[in-house]
mmCIF file of N, CA and C in Angstrom:
data_model
loop_
_atom_site.group_PDB
_atom_site.id
_atom_site.type_symbol
_atom_site.label_atom_id
_atom_site.label_comp_id
_atom_site.label_asym_id
_atom_site.label_seq_id
_atom_site.Cartn_x
_atom_site.Cartn_y
_atom_site.Cartn_z
ATOM 1 N N GLN I 205 0.799 -1.217 0.000
ATOM 2 C CA GLN I 205 0.000 0.000 0.000
ATOM 3 C C GLN I 205 0.830 1.264 0.000
ATOM 4 N N VAL I 206 2.011 1.244 0.631
ATOM 5 C CA VAL I 206 2.791 2.452 0.790
ATOM 6 C C VAL I 206 4.272 2.135 0.606
ATOM 7 N N ASN I 207 4.969 3.082 -0.012
ATOM 8 C CA ASN I 207 6.412 3.005 -0.171
ATOM 9 C C ASN I 207 7.052 4.087 0.685
ATOM 10 N N LEU I 208 8.098 3.715 1.416
ATOM 11 C CA LEU I 208 8.771 4.634 2.321
ATOM 12 C C LEU I 208 10.232 4.756 1.936
ATOM 13 N N GLN I 209 10.734 5.995 1.922
ATOM 14 C CA GLN I 209 12.110 6.263 1.565
ATOM 15 C C GLN I 209 12.756 7.134 2.631
ATOM 16 N N GLU I 210 13.702 6.551 3.376
ATOM 17 C CA GLU I 210 14.407 7.291 4.417
ATOM 18 C C GLU I 210 15.637 7.986 3.855
ATOM 19 N N SER I 211 16.029 9.066 4.528
ATOM 20 C CA SER I 211 17.255 9.761 4.197
ATOM 21 C C SER I 211 17.711 10.553 5.415
ATOM 22 N N GLY I 212 18.945 11.027 5.379
ATOM 23 C CA GLY I 212 19.450 11.910 6.408
ATOM 24 C C GLY I 212 20.426 11.294 7.387
ATOM 25 N N GLY I 213 20.651 10.006 7.296
ATOM 26 C CA GLY I 213 21.607 9.374 8.179
ATOM 27 C C GLY I 213 23.025 9.786 7.849
ATOM 28 N N GLY I 214 23.932 9.464 8.755
ATOM 29 C CA GLY I 214 25.318 9.809 8.531
ATOM 30 C C GLY I 214 26.174 9.518 9.733
ATOM 31 N N LEU I 215 27.413 9.978 9.661
ATOM 32 C CA LEU I 215 28.397 9.807 10.712
ATOM 33 C C LEU I 215 28.602 11.139 11.420
ATOM 34 N N VAL I 216 28.389 11.155 12.730
ATOM 35 C CA VAL I 216 28.523 12.375 13.517
ATOM 36 C C VAL I 216 29.253 12.073 14.815
ATOM 37 N N GLN I 217 29.661 13.133 15.481
ATOM 38 C CA GLN I 217 30.285 13.035 16.793
ATOM 39 C C GLN I 217 29.236 13.102 17.888
ATOM 40 N N ALA I 218 29.543 12.542 19.028
ATOM 41 C CA ALA I 218 28.658 12.649 20.178
ATOM 42 C C ALA I 218 28.350 14.114 20.470
ATOM 43 N N GLY I 219 27.090 14.395 20.734
ATOM 44 C CA GLY I 219 26.640 15.747 20.976
ATOM 45 C C GLY I 219 26.107 16.461 19.753
ATOM 46 N N ASP I 220 26.359 15.924 18.579
ATOM 47 C CA ASP I 220 25.882 16.537 17.344
ATOM 48 C C ASP I 220 24.415 16.202 17.099
ATOM 49 N N SER I 221 23.886 16.744 16.018
ATOM 50 C CA SER I 221 22.494 16.557 15.652
ATOM 51 C C SER I 221 22.363 16.051 14.231
ATOM 52 N N LEU I 222 21.284 15.345 13.982
ATOM 53 C CA LEU I 222 20.901 14.901 12.655
ATOM 54 C C LEU I 222 19.393 14.997 12.521
ATOM 55 N N ARG I 223 18.932 15.156 11.303
ATOM 56 C CA ARG I 223 17.511 15.086 11.024
ATOM 57 C C ARG I 223 17.260 14.039 9.960
ATOM 58 N N LEU I 224 16.480 13.041 10.311
ATOM 59 C CA LEU I 224 16.084 12.005 9.381
ATOM 60 C C LEU I 224 14.767 12.370 8.722
ATOM 61 N N SER I 225 14.623 11.986 7.475
ATOM 62 C CA SER I 225 13.398 12.214 6.732
ATOM 63 C C SER I 225 12.879 10.899 6.184
ATOM 64 N N CYS I 226 11.577 10.796 6.081
ATOM 65 C CA CYS I 226 10.935 9.632 5.499
ATOM 66 C C CYS I 226 9.779 10.114 4.641
ATOM 67 N N ALA I 227 9.914 9.946 3.346
ATOM 68 C CA ALA I 227 8.887 10.353 2.403
ATOM 69 C C ALA I 227 8.045 9.149 2.020
ATOM 70 N N ALA I 228 6.742 9.285 2.148
ATOM 71 C CA ALA I 228 5.808 8.205 1.859
ATOM 72 C C ALA I 228 5.068 8.474 0.564
ATOM 73 N N SER I 229 4.786 7.420 -0.142
ATOM 74 C CA SER I 229 3.964 7.511 -1.330
ATOM 75 C C SER I 229 2.988 6.339 -1.337
ATOM 76 N N GLY I 230 1.819 6.577 -1.856
ATOM 77 C CA GLY I 230 0.810 5.540 -1.919
ATOM 78 C C GLY I 230 -0.549 6.145 -2.206
ATOM 79 N N ARG I 231 -1.404 5.330 -2.752
ATOM 80 C CA ARG I 231 -2.719 5.806 -3.108
ATOM 81 C C ARG I 231 -3.502 6.216 -1.867
ATOM 82 N N HIS I 232 -3.974 7.437 -1.868
ATOM 83 C CA HIS I 232 -4.774 7.984 -0.774
ATOM 84 C C HIS I 232 -4.085 7.813 0.570
ATOM 85 N N PHE I 233 -2.794 8.110 0.585
ATOM 86 C CA PHE I 233 -2.008 7.881 1.781
ATOM 87 C C PHE I 233 -2.561 8.613 2.996
ATOM 88 N N SER I 234 -2.906 9.875 2.833
ATOM 89 C CA SER I 234 -3.273 10.705 3.973
ATOM 90 C C SER I 234 -4.524 10.221 4.693
ATOM 91 N N VAL I 235 -5.402 9.512 4.000
ATOM 92 C CA VAL I 235 -6.613 8.989 4.633
ATOM 93 C C VAL I 235 -6.472 7.519 4.986
ATOM 94 N N SER I 236 -5.364 6.913 4.614
ATOM 95 C CA SER I 236 -5.141 5.497 4.878
ATOM 96 C C SER I 236 -4.209 5.244 6.053
ATOM 97 N N VAL I 237 -3.362 6.205 6.368
ATOM 98 C CA VAL I 237 -2.343 6.012 7.390
ATOM 99 C C VAL I 237 -2.887 6.356 8.769
ATOM 100 N N ASN I 238 -2.620 5.500 9.707
ATOM 101 C CA ASN I 238 -2.969 5.734 11.100
ATOM 102 C C ASN I 238 -1.865 6.507 11.810
ATOM 103 N N ALA I 239 -0.637 5.996 11.684
ATOM 104 C CA ALA I 239 0.490 6.626 12.346
ATOM 105 C C ALA I 239 1.761 6.301 11.581
ATOM 106 N N MET I 240 2.759 7.135 11.763
ATOM 107 C CA MET I 240 4.091 6.861 11.252
ATOM 108 C C MET I 240 5.085 6.969 12.391
ATOM 109 N N GLY I 241 6.164 6.239 12.251
ATOM 110 C CA GLY I 241 7.127 6.259 13.326
ATOM 111 C C GLY I 241 8.504 5.820 12.892
ATOM 112 N N TRP I 242 9.388 5.809 13.864
ATOM 113 C CA TRP I 242 10.769 5.409 13.661
ATOM 114 C C TRP I 242 11.142 4.298 14.621
ATOM 115 N N PHE I 243 11.844 3.317 14.101
ATOM 116 C CA PHE I 243 12.442 2.246 14.874
ATOM 117 C C PHE I 243 13.928 2.216 14.569
ATOM 118 N N ARG I 244 14.688 1.556 15.408
ATOM 119 C CA ARG I 244 16.113 1.406 15.139
ATOM 120 C C ARG I 244 16.566 0.011 15.526
ATOM 121 N N GLN I 245 17.631 -0.425 14.884
ATOM 122 C CA GLN I 245 18.107 -1.780 15.092
ATOM 123 C C GLN I 245 19.619 -1.837 14.991
ATOM 124 N N VAL I 246 20.215 -2.518 15.949
ATOM 125 C CA VAL I 246 21.640 -2.807 15.968
ATOM 126 C C VAL I 246 21.816 -4.278 15.599
ATOM 127 N N PRO I 247 22.841 -4.624 14.829
ATOM 128 C CA PRO I 247 23.045 -6.028 14.482
ATOM 129 C C PRO I 247 23.054 -6.929 15.709
ATOM 130 N N GLY I 248 22.305 -8.021 15.619
ATOM 131 C CA GLY I 248 22.223 -8.963 16.711
ATOM 132 C C GLY I 248 21.174 -8.651 17.758
ATOM 133 N N LYS I 249 20.495 -7.506 17.627
ATOM 134 C CA LYS I 249 19.470 -7.127 18.580
ATOM 135 C C LYS I 249 18.138 -6.932 17.878
ATOM 136 N N GLU I 250 17.087 -6.945 18.674
ATOM 137 C CA GLU I 250 15.756 -6.740 18.135
ATOM 138 C C GLU I 250 15.556 -5.281 17.745
ATOM 139 N N ARG I 251 14.710 -5.086 16.762
ATOM 140 C CA ARG I 251 14.339 -3.740 16.376
ATOM 141 C C ARG I 251 13.532 -3.095 17.501
ATOM 142 N N GLU I 252 13.880 -1.858 17.865
ATOM 143 C CA GLU I 252 13.234 -1.204 18.984
ATOM 144 C C GLU I 252 12.533 0.078 18.553
ATOM 145 N N PHE I 253 11.465 0.360 19.244
ATOM 146 C CA PHE I 253 10.685 1.550 18.999
ATOM 147 C C PHE I 253 11.444 2.796 19.428
ATOM 148 N N VAL I 254 11.352 3.853 18.617
ATOM 149 C CA VAL I 254 11.982 5.123 18.934
ATOM 150 C C VAL I 254 10.934 6.215 19.150
ATOM 151 N N ALA I 255 10.081 6.426 18.163
ATOM 152 C CA ALA I 255 9.090 7.490 18.238
ATOM 153 C C ALA I 255 8.000 7.236 17.215
ATOM 154 N N ASN I 256 6.818 7.757 17.480
ATOM 155 C CA ASN I 256 5.767 7.702 16.480
ATOM 156 C C ASN I 256 4.879 8.930 16.583
ATOM 157 N N ILE I 257 4.148 9.180 15.516
ATOM 158 C CA ILE I 257 3.247 10.319 15.459
ATOM 159 C C ILE I 257 1.947 9.878 14.805
ATOM 160 N N ARG I 258 0.845 10.180 15.451
ATOM 161 C CA ARG I 258 -0.452 9.877 14.887
ATOM 162 C C ARG I 258 -0.750 10.886 13.783
ATOM 163 N N TRP I 259 -1.135 10.376 12.614
ATOM 164 C CA TRP I 259 -1.224 11.239 11.456
ATOM 165 C C TRP I 259 -2.344 12.246 11.545
ATOM 166 N N ALA I 260 -3.447 11.856 12.123
ATOM 167 C CA ALA I 260 -4.622 12.715 12.118
ATOM 168 C C ALA I 260 -4.436 13.971 12.959
ATOM 169 N N ASP I 261 -3.900 13.828 14.154
ATOM 170 C CA ASP I 261 -3.825 14.966 15.058
ATOM 171 C C ASP I 261 -2.409 15.333 15.483
ATOM 172 N N GLY I 262 -1.417 14.573 15.058
ATOM 173 C CA GLY I 262 -0.041 14.898 15.362
ATOM 174 C C GLY I 262 0.426 14.534 16.752
ATOM 175 N N SER I 263 -0.345 13.772 17.487
ATOM 176 C CA SER I 263 0.086 13.360 18.816
ATOM 177 C C SER I 263 1.285 12.433 18.705
ATOM 178 N N THR I 264 2.192 12.530 19.657
ATOM 179 C CA THR I 264 3.469 11.839 19.576
ATOM 180 C C THR I 264 3.718 10.976 20.795
ATOM 181 N N SER I 265 4.617 10.034 20.641
ATOM 182 C CA SER I 265 5.124 9.242 21.745
ATOM 183 C C SER I 265 6.578 8.906 21.473
ATOM 184 N N TYR I 266 7.331 8.660 22.559
ATOM 185 C CA TYR I 266 8.764 8.451 22.456
ATOM 186 C C TYR I 266 9.209 7.342 23.391
ATOM 187 N N ALA I 267 10.261 6.666 22.985
ATOM 188 C CA ALA I 267 10.935 5.767 23.899
ATOM 189 C C ALA I 267 11.631 6.575 24.981
ATOM 190 N N ASP I 268 11.711 6.007 26.174
ATOM 191 C CA ASP I 268 12.346 6.717 27.279
ATOM 192 C C ASP I 268 13.791 7.102 26.967
ATOM 193 N N SER I 269 14.469 6.286 26.187
ATOM 194 C CA SER I 269 15.872 6.517 25.907
ATOM 195 C C SER I 269 16.130 7.751 25.054
ATOM 196 N N VAL I 270 15.119 8.230 24.343
ATOM 197 C CA VAL I 270 15.308 9.373 23.453
ATOM 198 C C VAL I 270 14.458 10.569 23.848
ATOM 199 N N LYS I 271 13.584 10.405 24.805
ATOM 200 C CA LYS I 271 12.693 11.482 25.201
ATOM 201 C C LYS I 271 13.495 12.685 25.692
ATOM 202 N N GLY I 272 13.148 13.853 25.169
ATOM 203 C CA GLY I 272 13.871 15.069 25.500
ATOM 204 C C GLY I 272 14.994 15.393 24.548
ATOM 205 N N ARG I 273 15.419 14.429 23.749
ATOM 206 C CA ARG I 273 16.483 14.648 22.770
ATOM 207 C C ARG I 273 15.979 14.572 21.331
ATOM 208 N N PHE I 274 15.034 13.686 21.078
ATOM 209 C CA PHE I 274 14.507 13.474 19.729
ATOM 210 C C PHE I 274 13.115 14.086 19.619
ATOM 211 N N THR I 275 12.797 14.570 18.433
ATOM 212 C CA THR I 275 11.483 15.116 18.153
ATOM 213 C C THR I 275 10.991 14.582 16.817
ATOM 214 N N ILE I 276 9.811 13.988 16.821
ATOM 215 C CA ILE I 276 9.203 13.511 15.587
ATOM 216 C C ILE I 276 8.159 14.531 15.138
ATOM 217 N N SER I 277 8.084 14.738 13.844
ATOM 218 C CA SER I 277 7.124 15.673 13.286
ATOM 219 C C SER I 277 6.702 15.184 11.910
ATOM 220 N N ARG I 278 5.679 15.809 11.373
ATOM 221 C CA ARG I 278 5.199 15.433 10.054
ATOM 222 C C ARG I 278 4.909 16.669 9.232
ATOM 223 N N GLN I 279 5.030 16.537 7.927
ATOM 224 C CA GLN I 279 4.615 17.551 6.976
ATOM 225 C C GLN I 279 3.567 16.898 6.086
ATOM 226 N N ILE I 280 2.324 17.232 6.331
ATOM 227 C CA ILE I 280 1.217 16.535 5.696
ATOM 228 C C ILE I 280 1.226 16.718 4.181
ATOM 229 N N VAL I 281 1.528 17.914 3.719
ATOM 230 C CA VAL I 281 1.441 18.208 2.295
ATOM 231 C C VAL I 281 2.388 17.336 1.476
ATOM 232 N N SER I 282 3.490 16.909 2.059
ATOM 233 C CA SER I 282 4.465 16.104 1.341
ATOM 234 C C SER I 282 4.508 14.655 1.811
ATOM 235 N N ASN I 283 3.598 14.269 2.684
ATOM 236 C CA ASN I 283 3.570 12.903 3.221
ATOM 237 C C ASN I 283 4.929 12.504 3.791
ATOM 238 N N THR I 284 5.499 13.395 4.565
ATOM 239 C CA THR I 284 6.845 13.202 5.079
ATOM 240 C C THR I 284 6.857 13.273 6.597
ATOM 241 N N VAL I 285 7.600 12.371 7.192
ATOM 242 C CA VAL I 285 7.813 12.386 8.634
ATOM 243 C C VAL I 285 9.292 12.617 8.892
ATOM 244 N N TYR I 286 9.594 13.370 9.941
ATOM 245 C CA TYR I 286 10.963 13.712 10.290
ATOM 246 C C TYR I 286 11.285 13.223 11.693
ATOM 247 N N LEU I 287 12.551 12.991 11.920
ATOM 248 C CA LEU I 287 13.044 12.720 13.259
ATOM 249 C C LEU I 287 14.245 13.613 13.503
ATOM 250 N N GLN I 288 14.043 14.650 14.304
ATOM 251 C CA GLN I 288 15.128 15.532 14.695
ATOM 252 C C GLN I 288 15.833 14.920 15.896
ATOM 253 N N MET I 289 17.102 14.627 15.749
ATOM 254 C CA MET I 289 17.879 13.963 16.779
ATOM 255 C C MET I 289 18.951 14.918 17.273
ATOM 256 N N ASN I 290 18.845 15.324 18.525
ATOM 257 C CA ASN I 290 19.801 16.229 19.142
ATOM 258 C C ASN I 290 20.589 15.512 20.222
ATOM 259 N N ASP I 291 21.748 16.069 20.535
ATOM 260 C CA ASP I 291 22.602 15.517 21.587
ATOM 261 C C ASP I 291 22.795 14.011 21.395
ATOM 262 N N LEU I 292 23.211 13.647 20.213
ATOM 263 C CA LEU I 292 23.367 12.233 19.894
ATOM 264 C C LEU I 292 24.451 11.590 20.738
ATOM 265 N N LYS I 293 24.225 10.338 21.073
ATOM 266 C CA LYS I 293 25.142 9.551 21.878
ATOM 267 C C LYS I 293 25.583 8.326 21.091
ATOM 268 N N PRO I 294 26.741 7.769 21.430
ATOM 269 C CA PRO I 294 27.154 6.537 20.743
ATOM 270 C C PRO I 294 26.112 5.434 20.817
ATOM 271 N N GLU I 295 25.332 5.400 21.882
ATOM 272 C CA GLU I 295 24.292 4.397 22.038
ATOM 273 C C GLU I 295 23.153 4.562 21.036
ATOM 274 N N ASP I 296 23.097 5.697 20.362
ATOM 275 C CA ASP I 296 22.093 5.914 19.329
ATOM 276 C C ASP I 296 22.485 5.300 17.996
ATOM 277 N N THR I 297 23.702 4.818 17.885
ATOM 278 C CA THR I 297 24.161 4.211 16.641
ATOM 279 C C THR I 297 23.286 3.018 16.282
ATOM 280 N N ALA I 298 22.728 3.042 15.083
ATOM 281 C CA ALA I 298 21.829 1.989 14.634
ATOM 282 C C ALA I 298 21.397 2.288 13.211
ATOM 283 N N VAL I 299 20.740 1.325 12.613
ATOM 284 C CA VAL I 299 20.003 1.567 11.391
ATOM 285 C C VAL I 299 18.603 2.014 11.792
ATOM 286 N N TYR I 300 18.194 3.154 11.293
ATOM 287 C CA TYR I 300 16.900 3.717 11.630
ATOM 288 C C TYR I 300 15.917 3.433 10.508
ATOM 289 N N TYR I 301 14.777 2.859 10.880
ATOM 290 C CA TYR I 301 13.760 2.466 9.929
ATOM 291 C C TYR I 301 12.499 3.282 10.126
ATOM 292 N N CYS I 302 11.977 3.772 9.042
ATOM 293 C CA CYS I 302 10.687 4.431 9.046
ATOM 294 C C CYS I 302 9.588 3.386 8.917
ATOM 295 N N ALA I 303 8.479 3.596 9.597
ATOM 296 C CA ALA I 303 7.349 2.683 9.539
ATOM 297 C C ALA I 303 6.057 3.465 9.380
ATOM 298 N N ALA I 304 5.115 2.866 8.689
ATOM 299 C CA ALA I 304 3.787 3.426 8.524
ATOM 300 C C ALA I 304 2.760 2.373 8.874
ATOM 301 N N ASP I 305 1.864 2.705 9.782
ATOM 302 C CA ASP I 305 0.772 1.820 10.169
ATOM 303 C C ASP I 305 -0.495 2.293 9.490
ATOM 304 N N MET I 306 -1.113 1.393 8.745
ATOM 305 C CA MET I 306 -2.295 1.715 7.976
ATOM 306 C C MET I 306 -3.540 1.210 8.676
ATOM 307 N N TRP I 307 -4.661 1.912 8.437
ATOM 308 C CA TRP I 307 -5.909 1.518 9.073
ATOM 309 C C TRP I 307 -6.411 0.165 8.583
ATOM 310 N N GLN I 308 -6.518 0.025 7.280
ATOM 311 C CA GLN I 308 -7.104 -1.175 6.712
ATOM 312 C C GLN I 308 -6.112 -2.333 6.750
ATOM 313 N N GLY I 309 -6.597 -3.453 7.254
ATOM 314 C CA GLY I 309 -5.779 -4.642 7.298
ATOM 315 C C GLY I 309 -4.734 -4.657 8.394
ATOM 316 N N ASN I 310 -4.693 -3.613 9.207
ATOM 317 C CA ASN I 310 -3.710 -3.530 10.287
ATOM 318 C C ASN I 310 -2.304 -3.795 9.755
ATOM 319 N N LEU I 311 -1.946 -3.129 8.668
ATOM 320 C CA LEU I 311 -0.678 -3.359 7.997
ATOM 321 C C LEU I 311 0.376 -2.360 8.439
ATOM 322 N N ARG I 312 1.613 -2.816 8.468
ATOM 323 C CA ARG I 312 2.756 -1.962 8.733
ATOM 324 C C ARG I 312 3.731 -2.067 7.571
ATOM 325 N N SER I 313 4.122 -0.934 7.038
ATOM 326 C CA SER I 313 5.101 -0.857 5.969
ATOM 327 C C SER I 313 6.415 -0.333 6.523
ATOM 328 N N TRP I 314 7.503 -0.788 5.944
ATOM 329 C CA TRP I 314 8.841 -0.416 6.392
ATOM 330 C C TRP I 314 9.656 0.183 5.259
ATOM 331 N N GLY I 315 10.473 1.165 5.601
ATOM 332 C CA GLY I 315 11.480 1.643 4.679
ATOM 333 C C GLY I 315 12.694 0.742 4.696
ATOM 334 N N GLN I 316 13.682 1.089 3.880
ATOM 335 C CA GLN I 316 14.889 0.285 3.774
ATOM 336 C C GLN I 316 15.900 0.572 4.871
ATOM 337 N N GLY I 317 15.754 1.684 5.559
ATOM 338 C CA GLY I 317 16.633 2.032 6.657
ATOM 339 C C GLY I 317 17.725 3.005 6.252
ATOM 340 N N THR I 318 18.179 3.785 7.212
ATOM 341 C CA THR I 318 19.286 4.701 7.014
ATOM 342 C C THR I 318 20.219 4.603 8.216
ATOM 343 N N GLN I 319 21.507 4.522 7.951
ATOM 344 C CA GLN I 319 22.495 4.297 9.001
ATOM 345 C C GLN I 319 22.826 5.591 9.731
ATOM 346 N N VAL I 320 22.786 5.527 11.045
ATOM 347 C CA VAL I 320 23.238 6.611 11.905
ATOM 348 C C VAL I 320 24.379 6.080 12.761
ATOM 349 N N THR I 321 25.523 6.726 12.672
ATOM 350 C CA THR I 321 26.689 6.324 13.444
ATOM 351 C C THR I 321 27.180 7.514 14.249
ATOM 352 N N VAL I 322 27.299 7.322 15.561
ATOM 353 C CA VAL I 322 27.723 8.375 16.473
ATOM 354 C C VAL I 322 29.020 7.937 17.126
ATOM 355 N N SER I 323 30.073 8.686 16.895
ATOM 356 C CA SER I 323 31.366 8.374 17.468
ATOM 357 C C SER I 323 31.589 9.169 18.746
ATOM 358 N N SER I 324 32.366 8.621 19.652
ATOM 359 C CA SER I 324 32.645 9.262 20.920
ATOM 360 C C SER I 324 33.924 10.072 20.870
#
């Protein structure tokens, strides 16, 4: 139903900032999507929740590990979700995946991921 394309990852020093973007495309996306969010995964570990935003009203939620440092937002006109990451720590190093949860069929779509590496 939906295609997701992440961008904005890179190599930074501890304390620096990055902004990730995820552009969505799909038929009638704006009325089909329930929420969009970000997950991250380190090799050998399970994919973990980072943040999500409900599409209709913009309400947000965050993992405790990133609360106060990361901010998720959306730009409705472009079907894009962002993750502003401030005060990055080496523990934030991971592949970050964009996800979209759709109303019909309780489906979740995933992007291909973008690498974030934070050096100390």
